[in-house]
CSV table of C-alpha atoms and ligand atoms in Angstrom, one decimal:
chain,number,residue,atom,x,y,z
Y,1,MET,CA,98.7,101.4,99.4
Y,2,LYS,CA,101.7,99.2,99.3
Y,3,LYS,CA,104.5,100.1,97.0
Y,4,ILE,CA,106.7,98.1,94.7
Y,5,VAL,CA,110.2,99.2,93.4
Y,6,PHE,CA,111.1,97.7,90.1
Y,7,ALA,CA,114.9,97.7,89.9
Y,8,THR,CA,115.0,98.5,86.0
Y,9,GLY,CA,115.4,101.9,84.1
Y,10,ASN,CA,113.7,100.0,81.1
Y,11,LYS,CA,110.5,101.9,80.1
Y,12,ASP,CA,109.2,98.9,78.3
Y,13,LYS,CA,109.7,96.6,81.4
Y,14,MET,CA,107.8,99.2,83.5
Y,15,ARG,CA,104.8,99.3,81.1
Y,16,GLU,CA,104.7,95.4,81.0
Y,17,ILE,CA,104.8,94.9,84.8
Y,18,ARG,CA,102.2,97.6,85.2
Y,19,GLU,CA,99.9,95.9,82.8
Y,20,ILE,CA,100.3,92.5,84.4
Y,21,MET,CA,99.8,94.0,87.9
Y,22,ALA,CA,96.8,95.8,86.9
Y,23,GLY,CA,93.8,95.1,89.3
Y,24,CYS,CA,96.3,94.7,92.4
Y,25,GLU,CA,96.0,97.5,94.9
Y,26,VAL,CA,99.7,98.4,94.6
Y,27,GLU,CA,101.6,101.6,93.3
Y,28,ILE,CA,104.5,100.3,91.0
Y,29,VAL,CA,107.6,102.8,90.5
Y,30,SER,CA,110.7,102.2,88.8
Y,31,MET,CA,114.0,102.7,91.0
Y,32,LYS,CA,114.7,105.9,89.0
Y,33,GLU,CA,111.2,107.3,89.8
Y,34,GLU,CA,112.0,106.4,93.5
Y,35,GLY,CA,115.4,108.4,93.5
Y,36,ILE,CA,117.5,105.2,93.9
Y,37,GLN,CA,120.9,105.0,92.1
Y,38,VAL,CA,123.0,102.2,92.8
Y,39,ASP,CA,126.0,100.6,90.9
Y,40,ILE,CA,125.3,96.9,90.9
Y,41,GLU,CA,127.8,94.3,89.6
Y,42,GLU,CA,125.9,91.3,88.0
Y,43,ASN,CA,128.6,89.0,88.8
Y,44,GLY,CA,126.3,86.1,89.6
Y,45,THR,CA,126.7,82.8,87.5
Y,46,THR,CA,122.8,82.1,87.2
Y,47,PHE,CA,119.9,84.3,86.1
Y,48,GLU,CA,118.4,83.7,89.6
Y,49,GLU,CA,121.6,85.0,91.5
Y,50,ASN,CA,121.8,88.1,89.3
Y,51,ALA,CA,118.2,88.9,90.0
Y,52,LEU,CA,118.6,88.5,93.8
Y,53,ILE,CA,121.8,90.5,93.6
Y,54,LYS,CA,119.9,93.4,92.0
Y,55,ALA,CA,117.0,93.3,94.3
Y,56,HIS,CA,119.0,93.1,97.5
Y,57,ALA,CA,121.1,96.1,96.4
Y,58,VAL,CA,118.1,98.3,95.6
Y,59,ALA,CA,116.3,96.9,98.9
Y,60,LYS,CA,119.0,98.5,101.1
Y,61,GLU,CA,117.7,101.9,99.8
Y,62,THR,CA,113.9,101.5,100.4
Y,63,ASP,CA,111.2,100.0,102.7
Y,64,ALA,CA,109.2,99.0,99.7
Y,65,ILE,CA,108.9,95.7,98.2
Y,66,VAL,CA,111.6,95.5,95.7
Y,67,LEU,CA,111.6,93.4,92.4
Y,68,ALA,CA,114.4,92.7,90.0
Y,69,ASP,CA,114.8,90.6,86.9
Y,70,ASP,CA,117.5,89.0,84.9
Y,71,SER,CA,117.2,87.3,81.6
Y,72,GLY,CA,119.1,86.1,78.4
Y,73,LEU,CA,119.2,83.5,75.8
Y,74,GLU,CA,120.6,79.9,76.4
Y,75,ILE,CA,121.6,77.9,73.0
Y,76,ASP,CA,122.0,74.2,74.1
Y,77,TYR,CA,124.3,73.5,71.0
Y,78,LEU,CA,126.7,76.3,72.6
Y,79,ASN,CA,127.0,74.9,76.0
Y,80,LYS,CA,124.1,77.5,76.9
Y,81,GLU,CA,125.8,80.4,75.6
Y,82,PRO,CA,125.2,83.5,75.8
Y,83,GLY,CA,123.4,82.8,78.9
Y,84,VAL,CA,124.0,85.3,81.6
Y,85,TYR,CA,126.3,87.0,79.4
Y,86,SER,CA,123.5,87.8,76.7
Y,87,ALA,CA,123.8,91.8,77.0
Y,88,ARG,CA,127.6,91.5,76.9
Y,89,TYR,CA,128.1,88.8,74.4
Y,90,MET,CA,130.7,90.1,71.7
Y,91,GLY,CA,130.6,93.5,73.7
Y,92,GLU,CA,127.9,95.6,74.9
Y,93,ASP,CA,128.3,98.1,72.2
Y,94,THR,CA,128.1,95.5,69.3
Y,95,SER,CA,124.9,95.8,67.4
Y,96,TYR,CA,122.4,92.8,67.6
Y,97,THR,CA,122.6,92.4,63.7
Y,98,ILE,CA,126.2,91.5,64.4
Y,99,LYS,CA,125.6,89.2,67.5
Y,100,ASN,CA,122.7,87.4,65.7
Y,101,GLN,CA,124.6,86.9,62.6
Y,102,ASN,CA,127.4,85.5,64.6
Y,103,LEU,CA,125.2,83.1,66.3
Y,104,ILE,CA,123.7,81.9,63.1
Y,105,GLU,CA,127.3,81.4,61.6
Y,106,ARG,CA,128.4,79.2,64.7
Y,107,LEU,CA,125.3,77.0,64.3
Y,108,GLU,CA,126.2,76.6,60.7
Y,109,GLY,CA,125.3,72.9,59.5
Y,110,VAL,CA,123.5,72.2,62.8
Y,111,PRO,CA,120.3,70.4,62.0
Y,112,LYS,CA,117.2,71.7,63.3
Y,113,GLU,CA,116.7,69.3,66.2
Y,114,LYS,CA,120.1,70.5,67.7
Y,115,ARG,CA,119.1,74.1,67.4
Y,116,THR,CA,117.1,74.1,70.7
Y,117,ALA,CA,117.1,77.3,72.7
Y,118,ARG,CA,115.4,79.3,75.3
Y,119,PHE,CA,114.9,82.8,76.7
Y,120,VAL,CA,115.1,82.6,80.4
Y,121,CYS,CA,113.8,85.1,82.9
Y,122,ALA,CA,114.3,85.2,86.7
Y,123,ILE,CA,112.5,87.6,89.0
Y,124,ALA,CA,113.5,88.1,92.5
Y,125,ALA,CA,111.7,89.9,95.3
Y,126,VAL,CA,112.8,91.3,98.5
Y,127,LEU,CA,110.0,92.0,101.1
Y,128,PRO,CA,110.6,94.8,103.8
Y,129,ASP,CA,111.6,92.4,106.4
Y,130,GLY,CA,114.5,91.0,104.1
Y,131,GLU,CA,112.9,87.8,103.1
Y,132,ASP,CA,113.5,87.0,99.4
Y,133,MET,CA,112.0,84.7,96.9
Y,134,VAL,CA,112.7,84.1,93.1
Y,135,VAL,CA,110.8,82.6,90.0
Y,136,ARG,CA,112.2,81.3,86.8
Y,137,GLU,CA,110.3,80.8,83.5
Y,138,THR,CA,111.3,80.1,79.9
Y,139,MET,CA,110.3,80.4,76.4
Y,140,GLU,CA,111.4,77.4,74.5
Y,141,GLY,CA,112.2,77.4,70.8
Y,142,ILE,CA,115.1,77.1,68.3
Y,143,ILE,CA,117.6,79.2,66.6
Y,144,GLY,CA,116.5,79.7,63.0
Y,145,TYR,CA,118.7,79.7,59.9
Y,146,GLU,CA,118.2,83.3,59.3
Y,147,ALA,CA,117.1,86.5,61.2
Y,148,GLU,CA,113.8,88.2,60.4
Y,149,GLY,CA,111.2,90.7,61.9
Y,150,GLU,CA,111.4,94.2,63.3
Y,151,ASN,CA,109.6,94.0,66.5
Y,152,GLY,CA,111.0,93.0,69.8
Y,153,PHE,CA,114.6,93.5,70.5
Y,154,GLY,CA,118.1,91.7,71.0
Y,155,TYR,CA,118.0,88.2,70.0
Y,156,ASP,CA,114.3,88.0,69.2
Y,157,PRO,CA,115.1,88.2,65.0
Y,158,ILE,CA,116.9,84.7,65.2
Y,159,PHE,CA,114.5,82.9,68.0
Y,160,TYR,CA,111.6,80.8,66.6
Y,161,PRO,CA,109.2,79.9,69.7
Y,162,ASP,CA,107.9,76.4,69.7
Y,163,GLY,CA,104.8,76.0,67.7
Y,164,TYR,CA,105.6,79.2,65.5
Y,165,THR,CA,107.1,79.1,62.0
Y,166,CYS,CA,108.1,82.9,62.6
Y,167,SER,CA,110.6,84.5,64.9
Y,168,SER,CA,109.7,86.3,68.1
Y,169,ALA,CA,110.6,89.5,66.4
Y,170,THR,CA,107.5,89.1,63.9
Y,171,LEU,CA,105.1,88.7,67.0
Y,172,SER,CA,103.1,91.9,68.4
Y,173,ARG,CA,104.1,93.0,71.9
Y,174,GLU,CA,100.9,91.6,73.2
Y,175,GLU,CA,101.6,88.1,71.5
Y,176,LYS,CA,104.9,88.0,72.8
Y,177,ASN,CA,103.9,88.9,76.4
Y,178,GLU,CA,101.6,86.1,76.2
Y,179,ILE,CA,104.0,83.3,75.9
Y,180,SER,CA,107.3,85.0,76.7
Y,181,HIS,CA,109.9,84.2,79.7
Y,182,ARG,CA,109.3,87.7,81.1
Y,183,GLY,CA,105.5,87.7,80.9
Y,184,LYS,CA,105.3,84.3,82.4
Y,185,ALA,CA,107.7,85.2,85.1
Y,186,LEU,CA,105.8,88.4,86.1
Y,187,ARG,CA,102.6,86.5,86.3
Y,188,SER,CA,104.1,83.9,88.3
Y,189,MET,CA,105.7,86.4,90.6
Y,190,LYS,CA,102.3,88.3,90.8
Y,191,GLU,CA,100.6,85.1,92.3
Y,192,LYS,CA,103.5,84.7,94.9
Y,193,LEU,CA,103.1,88.3,95.8
Y,194,LYS,CA,99.4,88.5,96.4
Y,195,LYS,CA,99.5,87.5,100.2
Y,196,TYR,CA,101.9,90.4,100.8
Y,197,LEU,CA,99.9,93.1,99.1
A,201,IMP,P1,117.8,91.8,80.7
A,201,IMP,O1,118.5,90.9,81.8
A,201,IMP,O2,116.6,91.9,80.7
A,201,IMP,O3,118.6,93.1,80.7
A,201,IMP,O4,118.5,90.9,79.3
A,201,IMP,C1,119.8,90.7,79.1
A,201,IMP,C2,119.8,90.5,77.7
A,201,IMP,O5,119.2,89.3,77.2
A,201,IMP,C3,119.3,91.4,76.6
A,201,IMP,O6,120.1,92.5,76.5
A,201,IMP,C4,119.1,90.6,75.4
A,201,IMP,O7,120.2,90.5,74.7
A,201,IMP,C5,118.7,89.5,75.8
A,201,IMP,N1,117.2,89.2,76.0
A,201,IMP,C6,116.5,89.1,77.2
A,201,IMP,N2,115.0,89.0,77.0
A,201,IMP,C7,115.1,89.1,75.5
A,201,IMP,C8,113.9,89.0,74.7
A,201,IMP,O8,112.7,88.9,75.1
A,201,IMP,N3,114.2,89.0,73.4
A,201,IMP,C9,115.4,89.3,72.9
A,201,IMP,N4,116.6,89.3,73.6
A,201,IMP,C10,116.4,89.2,75.0
């Protein structure tokens, strides 16, 4: 059976990819389960670049197919900040309660139609012969006037997906996976990978 190594240590991401790839004849392991440890500097300027950097770094250590993802939040009014710096915005150790409050304050007085934002997810694949490919998907929405909800993580409490009057932190895991940037990108990568499995 073919093997895919996913360049993440995040258990939720591993669960999501296993759910989405169910039905494919493929074994999916995390880089940790594969015994791969690499220090990766995510110094790309786009989500696609960072996903490719991670996937190629891990691909040097294995003959399996490697997948890596990079994601974040783009707020149009803030020139697409925090973007690729989403995890590092205001410092890695700053709580998301503070980061989310800060973003709401920076949008004070900004009308709804100018509060457009999106979560972006790029997923890169490197095949055993070194060929690579990358997909990018988004979940469009707006930044709300206040934070709400306990589900999800990161910027979910302030992000209101298009067509919803509640934040993505109020959605169940299944509801969010249906419409999320990461869910869509994983499904799109699954289609691209099918001919290699
Ligand atoms: P990563 O590349 O998946 O580690 O995501 C980078 C950062 O983007 C996270 O630390 C979060 O700040 C933000 N982010 C990415 N996806 C989401 C999401 O689905 N909800 C909330 N925040 C997210």
